[in-house]
Coordinates of N, CA and C in Angstrom, one line a residue:
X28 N 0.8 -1.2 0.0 CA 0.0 0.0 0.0 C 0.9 1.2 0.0
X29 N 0.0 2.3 0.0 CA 0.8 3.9 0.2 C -0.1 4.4 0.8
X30 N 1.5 5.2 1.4 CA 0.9 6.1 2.5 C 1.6 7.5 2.2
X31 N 0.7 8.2 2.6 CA 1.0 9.9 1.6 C 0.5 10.6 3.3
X32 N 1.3 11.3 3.4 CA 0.1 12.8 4.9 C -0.9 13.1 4.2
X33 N -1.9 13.9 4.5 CA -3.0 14.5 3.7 C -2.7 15.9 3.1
X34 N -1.2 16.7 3.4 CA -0.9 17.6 2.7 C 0.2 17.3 1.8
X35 N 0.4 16.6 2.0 CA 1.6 16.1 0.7 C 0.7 16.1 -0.7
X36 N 1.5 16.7 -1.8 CA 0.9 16.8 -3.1 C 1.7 16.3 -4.0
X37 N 0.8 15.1 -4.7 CA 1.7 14.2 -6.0 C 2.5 15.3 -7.1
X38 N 3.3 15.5 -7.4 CA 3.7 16.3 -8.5 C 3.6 15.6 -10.1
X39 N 3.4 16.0 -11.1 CA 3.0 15.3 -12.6 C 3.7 14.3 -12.7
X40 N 5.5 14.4 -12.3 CA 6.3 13.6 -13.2 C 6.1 12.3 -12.2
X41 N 5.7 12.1 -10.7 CA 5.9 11.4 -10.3 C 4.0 10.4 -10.7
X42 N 5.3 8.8 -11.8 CA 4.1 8.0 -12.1 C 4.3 6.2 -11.6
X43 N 3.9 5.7 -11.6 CA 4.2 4.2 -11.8 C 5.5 3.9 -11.5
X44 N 6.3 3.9 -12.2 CA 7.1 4.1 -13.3 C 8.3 4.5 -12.2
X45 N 8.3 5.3 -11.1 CA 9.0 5.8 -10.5 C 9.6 5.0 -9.2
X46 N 8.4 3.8 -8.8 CA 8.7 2.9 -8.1 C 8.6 1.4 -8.6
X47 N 10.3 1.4 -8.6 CA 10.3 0.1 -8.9 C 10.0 -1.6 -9.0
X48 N 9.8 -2.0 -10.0 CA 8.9 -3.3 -9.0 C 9.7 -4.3 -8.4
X49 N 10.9 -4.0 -8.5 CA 11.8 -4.9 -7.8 C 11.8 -4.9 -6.3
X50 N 11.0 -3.7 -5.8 CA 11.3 -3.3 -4.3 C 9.8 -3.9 -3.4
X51 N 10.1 -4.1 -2.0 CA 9.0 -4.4 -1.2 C 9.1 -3.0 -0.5
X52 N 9.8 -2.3 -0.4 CA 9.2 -1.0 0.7 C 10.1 0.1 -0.7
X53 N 9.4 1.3 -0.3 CA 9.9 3.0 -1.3 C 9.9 3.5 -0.3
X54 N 10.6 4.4 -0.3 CA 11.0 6.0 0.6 C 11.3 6.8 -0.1
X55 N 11.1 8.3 0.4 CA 12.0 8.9 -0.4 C 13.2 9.3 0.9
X56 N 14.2 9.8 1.2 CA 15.0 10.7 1.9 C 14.4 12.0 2.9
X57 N 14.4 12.4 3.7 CA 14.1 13.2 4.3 C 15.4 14.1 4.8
X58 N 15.4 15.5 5.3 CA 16.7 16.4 5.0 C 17.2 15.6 6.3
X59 N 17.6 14.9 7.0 CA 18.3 13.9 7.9 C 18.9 12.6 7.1
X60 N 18.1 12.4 6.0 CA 18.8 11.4 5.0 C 18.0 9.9 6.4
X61 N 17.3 10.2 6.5 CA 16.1 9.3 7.1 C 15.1 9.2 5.9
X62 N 14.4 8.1 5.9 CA 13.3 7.5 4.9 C 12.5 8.0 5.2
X63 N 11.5 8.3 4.7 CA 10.5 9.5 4.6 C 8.8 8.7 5.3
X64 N 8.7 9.6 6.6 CA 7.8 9.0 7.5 C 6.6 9.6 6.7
X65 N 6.4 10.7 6.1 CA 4.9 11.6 5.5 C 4.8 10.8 3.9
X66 N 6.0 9.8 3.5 CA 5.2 9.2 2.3 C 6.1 7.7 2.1
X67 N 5.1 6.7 2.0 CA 5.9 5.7 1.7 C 5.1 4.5 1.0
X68 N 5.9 3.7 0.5 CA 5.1 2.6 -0.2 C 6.1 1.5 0.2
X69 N 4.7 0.2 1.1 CA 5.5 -1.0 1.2 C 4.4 -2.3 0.9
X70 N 4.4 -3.2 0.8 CA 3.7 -4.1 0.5 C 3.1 -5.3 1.7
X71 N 2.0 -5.3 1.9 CA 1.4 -5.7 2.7 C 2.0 -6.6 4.1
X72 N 1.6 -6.0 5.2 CA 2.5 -6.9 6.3 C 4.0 -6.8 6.3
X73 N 5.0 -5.8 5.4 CA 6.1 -5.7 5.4 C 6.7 -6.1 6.9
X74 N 8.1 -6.6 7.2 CA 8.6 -6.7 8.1 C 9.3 -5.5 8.9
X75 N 9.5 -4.4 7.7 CA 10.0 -3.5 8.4 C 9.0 -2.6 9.1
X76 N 8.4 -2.3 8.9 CA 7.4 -1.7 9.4 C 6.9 -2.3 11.0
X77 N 7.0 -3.7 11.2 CA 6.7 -4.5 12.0 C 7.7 -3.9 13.5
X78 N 8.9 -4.0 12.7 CA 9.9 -4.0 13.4 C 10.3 -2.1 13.8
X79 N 9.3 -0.9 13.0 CA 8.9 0.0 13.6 C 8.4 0.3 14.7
X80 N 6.9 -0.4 14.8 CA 6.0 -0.4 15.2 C 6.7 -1.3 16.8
X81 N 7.5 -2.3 17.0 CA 8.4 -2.7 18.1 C 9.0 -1.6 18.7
X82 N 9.2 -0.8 18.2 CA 10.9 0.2 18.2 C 9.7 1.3 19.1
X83 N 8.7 1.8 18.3 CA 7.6 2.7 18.9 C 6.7 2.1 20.3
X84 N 6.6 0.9 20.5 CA 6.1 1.2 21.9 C 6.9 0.9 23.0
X85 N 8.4 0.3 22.0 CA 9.3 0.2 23.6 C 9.5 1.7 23.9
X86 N 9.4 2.7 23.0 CA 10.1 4.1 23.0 C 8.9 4.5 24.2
X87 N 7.9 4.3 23.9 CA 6.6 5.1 24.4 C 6.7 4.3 25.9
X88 N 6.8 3.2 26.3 CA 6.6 2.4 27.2 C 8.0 2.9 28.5
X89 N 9.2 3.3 27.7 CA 10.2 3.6 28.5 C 10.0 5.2 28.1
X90 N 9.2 6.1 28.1 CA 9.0 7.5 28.0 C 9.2 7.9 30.0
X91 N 10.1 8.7 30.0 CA 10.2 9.2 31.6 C 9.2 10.0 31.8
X92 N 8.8 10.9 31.1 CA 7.6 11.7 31.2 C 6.9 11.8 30.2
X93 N 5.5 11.4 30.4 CA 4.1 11.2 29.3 C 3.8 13.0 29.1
X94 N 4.5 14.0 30.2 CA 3.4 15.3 29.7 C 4.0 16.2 28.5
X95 N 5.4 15.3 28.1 CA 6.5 16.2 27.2 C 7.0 14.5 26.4
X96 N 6.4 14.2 25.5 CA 6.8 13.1 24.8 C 7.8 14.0 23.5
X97 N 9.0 13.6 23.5 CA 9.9 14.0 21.9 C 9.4 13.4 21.1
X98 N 8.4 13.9 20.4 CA 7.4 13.1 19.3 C 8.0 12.4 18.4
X99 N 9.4 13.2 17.4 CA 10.4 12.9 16.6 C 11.0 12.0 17.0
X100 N 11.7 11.6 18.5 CA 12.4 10.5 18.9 C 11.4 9.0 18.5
X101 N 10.1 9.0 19.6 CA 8.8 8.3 20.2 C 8.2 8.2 19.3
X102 N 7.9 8.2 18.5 CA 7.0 7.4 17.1 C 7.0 8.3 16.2
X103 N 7.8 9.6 15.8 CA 7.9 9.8 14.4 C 8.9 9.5 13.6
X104 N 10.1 10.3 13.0 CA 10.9 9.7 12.1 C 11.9 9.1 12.2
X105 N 11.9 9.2 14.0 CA 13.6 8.8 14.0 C 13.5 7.3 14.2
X106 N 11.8 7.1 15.0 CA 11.4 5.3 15.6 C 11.6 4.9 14.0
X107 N 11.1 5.6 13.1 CA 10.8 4.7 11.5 C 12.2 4.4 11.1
X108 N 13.1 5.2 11.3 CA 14.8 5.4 10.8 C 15.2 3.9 11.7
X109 N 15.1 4.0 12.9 CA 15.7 2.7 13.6 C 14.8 1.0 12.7
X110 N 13.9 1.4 12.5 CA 13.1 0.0 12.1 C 13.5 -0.1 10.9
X111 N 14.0 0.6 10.2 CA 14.1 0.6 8.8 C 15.5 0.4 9.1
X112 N 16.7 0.5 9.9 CA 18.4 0.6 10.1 C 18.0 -1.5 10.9
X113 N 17.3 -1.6 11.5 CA 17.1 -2.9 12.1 C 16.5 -3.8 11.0
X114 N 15.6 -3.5 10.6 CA 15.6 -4.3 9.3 C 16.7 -4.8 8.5
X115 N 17.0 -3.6 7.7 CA 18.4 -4.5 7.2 C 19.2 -4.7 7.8
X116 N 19.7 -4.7 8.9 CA 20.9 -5.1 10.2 C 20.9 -6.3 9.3
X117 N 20.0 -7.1 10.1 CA 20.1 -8.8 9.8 C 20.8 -9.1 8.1
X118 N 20.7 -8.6 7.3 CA 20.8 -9.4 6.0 C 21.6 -8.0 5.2
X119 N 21.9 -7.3 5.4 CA 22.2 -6.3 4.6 C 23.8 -5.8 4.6
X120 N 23.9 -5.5 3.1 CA 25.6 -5.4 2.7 C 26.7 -6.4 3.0
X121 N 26.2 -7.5 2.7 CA 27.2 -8.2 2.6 C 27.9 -8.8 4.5
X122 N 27.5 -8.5 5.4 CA 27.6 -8.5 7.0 C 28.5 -7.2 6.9
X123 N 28.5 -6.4 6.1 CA 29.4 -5.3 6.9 C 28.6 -3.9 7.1
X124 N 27.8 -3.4 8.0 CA 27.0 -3.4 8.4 C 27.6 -1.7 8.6
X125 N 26.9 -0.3 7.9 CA 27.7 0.7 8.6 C 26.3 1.5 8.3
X126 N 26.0 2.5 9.2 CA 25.4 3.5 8.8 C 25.4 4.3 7.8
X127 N 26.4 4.5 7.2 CA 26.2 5.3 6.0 C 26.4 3.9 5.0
X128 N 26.1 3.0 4.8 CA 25.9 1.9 4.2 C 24.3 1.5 4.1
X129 N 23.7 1.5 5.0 CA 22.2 1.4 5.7 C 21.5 2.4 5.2
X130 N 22.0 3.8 4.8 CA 21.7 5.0 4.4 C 21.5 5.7 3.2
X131 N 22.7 4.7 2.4 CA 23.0 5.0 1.0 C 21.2 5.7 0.3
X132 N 21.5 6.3 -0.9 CA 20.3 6.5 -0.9 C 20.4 5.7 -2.7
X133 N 19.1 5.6 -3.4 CA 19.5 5.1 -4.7 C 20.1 3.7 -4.9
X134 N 19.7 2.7 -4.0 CA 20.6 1.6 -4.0 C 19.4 0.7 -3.3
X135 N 18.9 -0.2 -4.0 CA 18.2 -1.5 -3.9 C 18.6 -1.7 -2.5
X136 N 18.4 -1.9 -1.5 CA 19.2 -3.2 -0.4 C 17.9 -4.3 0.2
X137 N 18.9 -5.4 0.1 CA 17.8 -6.7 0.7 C 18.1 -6.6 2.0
X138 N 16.9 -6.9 2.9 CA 16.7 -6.9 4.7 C 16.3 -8.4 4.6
X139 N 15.8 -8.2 6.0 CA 15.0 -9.8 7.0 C 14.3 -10.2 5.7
X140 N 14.3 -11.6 5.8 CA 13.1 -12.3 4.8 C 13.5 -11.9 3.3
X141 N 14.6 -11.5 3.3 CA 14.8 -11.3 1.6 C 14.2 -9.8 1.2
X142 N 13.7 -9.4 1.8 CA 12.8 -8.1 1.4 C 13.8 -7.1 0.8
X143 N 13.3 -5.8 -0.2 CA 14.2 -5.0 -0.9 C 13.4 -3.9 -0.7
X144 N 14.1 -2.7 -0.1 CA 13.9 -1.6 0.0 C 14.5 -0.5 -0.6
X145 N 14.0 0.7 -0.8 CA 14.8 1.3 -2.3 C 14.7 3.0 -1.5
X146 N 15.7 3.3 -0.9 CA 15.6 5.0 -1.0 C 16.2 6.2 -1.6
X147 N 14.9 6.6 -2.1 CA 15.5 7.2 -3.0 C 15.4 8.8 -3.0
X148 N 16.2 9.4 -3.7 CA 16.3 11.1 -3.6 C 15.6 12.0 -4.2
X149 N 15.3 12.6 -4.4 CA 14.4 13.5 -5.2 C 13.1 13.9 -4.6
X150 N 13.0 13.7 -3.3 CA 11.3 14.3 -2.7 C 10.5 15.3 -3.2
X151 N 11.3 16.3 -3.5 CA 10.7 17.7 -4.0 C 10.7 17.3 -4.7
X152 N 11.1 16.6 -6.1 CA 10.7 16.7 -7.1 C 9.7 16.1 -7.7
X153 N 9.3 15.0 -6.8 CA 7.7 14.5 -7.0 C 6.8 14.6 -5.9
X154 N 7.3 14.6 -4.5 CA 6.4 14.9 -3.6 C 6.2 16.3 -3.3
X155 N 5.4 17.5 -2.6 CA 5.6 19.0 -2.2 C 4.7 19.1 -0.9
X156 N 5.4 19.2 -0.2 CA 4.1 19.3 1.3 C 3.3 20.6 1.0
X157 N 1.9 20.8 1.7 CA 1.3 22.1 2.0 C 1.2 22.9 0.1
X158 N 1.2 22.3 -0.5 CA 1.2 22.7 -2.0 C -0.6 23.8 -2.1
X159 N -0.4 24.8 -2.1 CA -1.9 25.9 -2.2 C -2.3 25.8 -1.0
X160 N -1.7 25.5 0.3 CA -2.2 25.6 1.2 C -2.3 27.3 1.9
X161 N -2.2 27.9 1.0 CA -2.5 29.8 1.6 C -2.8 30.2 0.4
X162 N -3.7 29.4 -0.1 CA -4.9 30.3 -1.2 C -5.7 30.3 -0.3
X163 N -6.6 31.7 -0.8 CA -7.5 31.9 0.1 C -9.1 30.8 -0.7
X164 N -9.8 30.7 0.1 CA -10.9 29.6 0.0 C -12.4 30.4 0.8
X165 N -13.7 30.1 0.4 CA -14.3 30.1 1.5 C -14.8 29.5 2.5
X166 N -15.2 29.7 3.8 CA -15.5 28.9 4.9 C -16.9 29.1 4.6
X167 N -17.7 30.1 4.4 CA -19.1 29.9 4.2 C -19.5 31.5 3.5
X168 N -20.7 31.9 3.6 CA -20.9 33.1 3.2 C -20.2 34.2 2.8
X169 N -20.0 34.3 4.4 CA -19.3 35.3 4.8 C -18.0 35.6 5.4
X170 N -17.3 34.6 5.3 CA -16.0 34.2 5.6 C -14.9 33.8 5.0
X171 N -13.7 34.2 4.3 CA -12.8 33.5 3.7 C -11.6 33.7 4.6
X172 N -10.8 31.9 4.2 CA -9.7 31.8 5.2 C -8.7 30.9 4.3
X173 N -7.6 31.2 4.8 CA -6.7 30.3 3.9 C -7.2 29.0 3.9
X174 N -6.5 27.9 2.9 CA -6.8 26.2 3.0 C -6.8 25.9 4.0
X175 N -5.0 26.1 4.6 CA -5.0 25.3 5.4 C -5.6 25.9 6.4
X176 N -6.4 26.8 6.9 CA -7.2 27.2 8.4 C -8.2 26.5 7.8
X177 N -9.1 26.5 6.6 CA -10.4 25.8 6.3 C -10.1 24.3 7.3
X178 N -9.0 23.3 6.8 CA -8.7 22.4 6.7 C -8.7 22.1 8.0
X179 N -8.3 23.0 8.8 CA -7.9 22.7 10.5 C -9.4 23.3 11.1
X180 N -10.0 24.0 10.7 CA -11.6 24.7 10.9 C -12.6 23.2 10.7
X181 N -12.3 22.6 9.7 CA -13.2 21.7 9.3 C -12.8 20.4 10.1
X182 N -12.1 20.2 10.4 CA -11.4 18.7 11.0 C -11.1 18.7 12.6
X183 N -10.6 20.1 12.6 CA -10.9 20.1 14.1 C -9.2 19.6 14.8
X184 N -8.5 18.8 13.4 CA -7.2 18.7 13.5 C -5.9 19.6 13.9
X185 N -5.3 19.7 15.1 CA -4.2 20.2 15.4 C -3.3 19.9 15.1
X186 N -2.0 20.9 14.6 CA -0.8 20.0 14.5 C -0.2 19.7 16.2
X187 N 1.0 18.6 15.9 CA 1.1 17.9 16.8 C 2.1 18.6 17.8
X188 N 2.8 19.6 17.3 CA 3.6 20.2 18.3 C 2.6 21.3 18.9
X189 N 1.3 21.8 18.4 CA 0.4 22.4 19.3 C 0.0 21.8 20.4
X190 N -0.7 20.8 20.1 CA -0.9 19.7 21.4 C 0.0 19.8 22.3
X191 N 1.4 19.2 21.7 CA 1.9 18.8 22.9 C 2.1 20.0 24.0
X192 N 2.5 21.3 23.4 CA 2.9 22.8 23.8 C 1.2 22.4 25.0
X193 N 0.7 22.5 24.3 CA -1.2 22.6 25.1 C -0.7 21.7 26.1
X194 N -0.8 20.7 26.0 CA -0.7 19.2 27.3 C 0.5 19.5 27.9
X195 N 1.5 20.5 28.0 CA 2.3 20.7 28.8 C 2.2 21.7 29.9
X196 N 1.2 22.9 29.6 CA 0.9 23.7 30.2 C -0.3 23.1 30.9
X197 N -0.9 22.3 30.7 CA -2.0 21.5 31.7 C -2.2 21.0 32.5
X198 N -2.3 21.5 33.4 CA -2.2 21.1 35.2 C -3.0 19.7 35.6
X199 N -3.4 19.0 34.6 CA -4.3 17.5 34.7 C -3.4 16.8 33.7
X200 N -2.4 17.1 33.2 CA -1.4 16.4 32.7 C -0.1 15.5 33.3
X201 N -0.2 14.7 33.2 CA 0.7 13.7 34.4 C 2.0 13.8 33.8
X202 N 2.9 13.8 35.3 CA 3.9 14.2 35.3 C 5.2 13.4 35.6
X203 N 5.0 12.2 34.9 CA 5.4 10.7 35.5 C 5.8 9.6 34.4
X204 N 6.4 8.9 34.4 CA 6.8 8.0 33.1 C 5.5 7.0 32.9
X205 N 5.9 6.6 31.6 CA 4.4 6.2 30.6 C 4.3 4.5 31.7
X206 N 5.3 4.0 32.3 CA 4.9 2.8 32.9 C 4.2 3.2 34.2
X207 N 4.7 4.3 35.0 CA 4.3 4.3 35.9 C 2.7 4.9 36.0
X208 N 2.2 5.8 34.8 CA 1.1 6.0 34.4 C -0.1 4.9 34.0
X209 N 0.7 4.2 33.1 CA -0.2 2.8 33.0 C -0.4 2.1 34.2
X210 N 0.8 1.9 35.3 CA 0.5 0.9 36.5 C -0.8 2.2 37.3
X211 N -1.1 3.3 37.2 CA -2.0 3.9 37.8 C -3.2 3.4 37.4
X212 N -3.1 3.4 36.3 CA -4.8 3.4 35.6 C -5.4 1.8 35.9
X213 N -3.9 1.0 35.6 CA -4.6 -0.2 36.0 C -4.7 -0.4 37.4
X214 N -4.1 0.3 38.2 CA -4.5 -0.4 39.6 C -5.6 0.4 40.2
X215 N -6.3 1.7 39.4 CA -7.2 2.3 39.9 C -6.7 3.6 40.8
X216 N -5.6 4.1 40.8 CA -4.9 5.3 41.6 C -5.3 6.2 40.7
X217 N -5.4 6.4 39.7 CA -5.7 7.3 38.5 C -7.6 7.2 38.0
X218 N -8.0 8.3 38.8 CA -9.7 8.1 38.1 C -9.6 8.6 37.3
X219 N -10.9 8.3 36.9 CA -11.4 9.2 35.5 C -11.6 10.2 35.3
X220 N -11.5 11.3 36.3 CA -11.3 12.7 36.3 C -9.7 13.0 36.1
X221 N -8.9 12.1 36.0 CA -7.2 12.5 36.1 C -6.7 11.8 35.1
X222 N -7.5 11.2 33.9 CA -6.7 10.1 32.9 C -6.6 11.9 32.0
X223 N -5.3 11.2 31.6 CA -4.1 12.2 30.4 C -5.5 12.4 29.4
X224 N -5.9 13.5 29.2 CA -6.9 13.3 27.8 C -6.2 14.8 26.7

């Protein structure tokens, strides 16, 4: 499947044709030369992904404090960068195993299970985040507002560094690591008036 953010915008040249069939997962690069968490294509039940998705709740589960989560570290690009560097650990380059080898960009490499992953360079030039996102649009009658305010007006969607800024300044925000928060909730120390919302 593929996975796009909902402001990412396809650009013309990018068609078929661009992702090769030889590969089980696509990335493009990201300016850290990390695989690109806002767009990717991998094929059903991939393993790396799996092995993400591992990497994100040990992250979340050993978090020291739930009220200031490093979103980037804790399940955005950097958890995908580690599952995607673990993946091909096991099977990749030959056992000589380097980060800037793991990193290469433009270069087929086979991981776990034989799988081939391909990252490649050029994001801007087929992908464009936020593309007419400050044309102005209307919200109804009597109101016009950029896209992207329509977009966040209509959805009700925050970005995620707003949240977290918000949940930090909130005095019903717990101030405690993510295990010792869960052992609250399950043992009943934490009511319903005091769960993280």
């Amino acid at each position: 499947g593929l996975y796009s953010d909902i402001d990412n915008w396809p650009m013309d040249i990018f068609t078929e044709e661009k992702i090769p069939s030889n590969v089980s997962a696509f990335f493009f690069h990201d300016a850290y030369n990390r695989p690109t968490q806002h767009f990717m294509a991998l094929e059903p039940n991939h393993p790396m992904l799996d092995m993400s998705m591992k990497i994100i709740i040990q992250n979340i589960l050993n978090m020291e404090r739930v009220s200031s989560p490093k979103v980037v570290f804790v399940t955005g690009p950097n958890a995908l960068k580690w599952g995607y560097f673990t993946f091909l650990s096991s099977k990749c380059c030959n056992g000589i195993l380097t980060t800037a080898k793991v990193f290469e960009n433009d270069v087929v490499l086979e991981g776990f299970l034989g799988k081939t992953v391909l990252k490649a360079r050029g994001l801007d030039d087929y992908v464009v985040g936020k593309l007419f996102f400050n044309d102005i649009v209307p919200y109804n009658a009597t109101l016009n507002v950029t896209r992207q305010q329509r977009i966040t007006m209509d959805s009700g969607v925050k970005h995620w560094q707003a949240e977290v800024k918000k949940q930090a300044k909130s005095e019903t925000t717990p101030n405690e690591s993510c295990k010792d928060y869960l052992q609250g909730l399950s043992s009943g120390k934490i009511s319903e008036s005091e769960k993280f919302s």
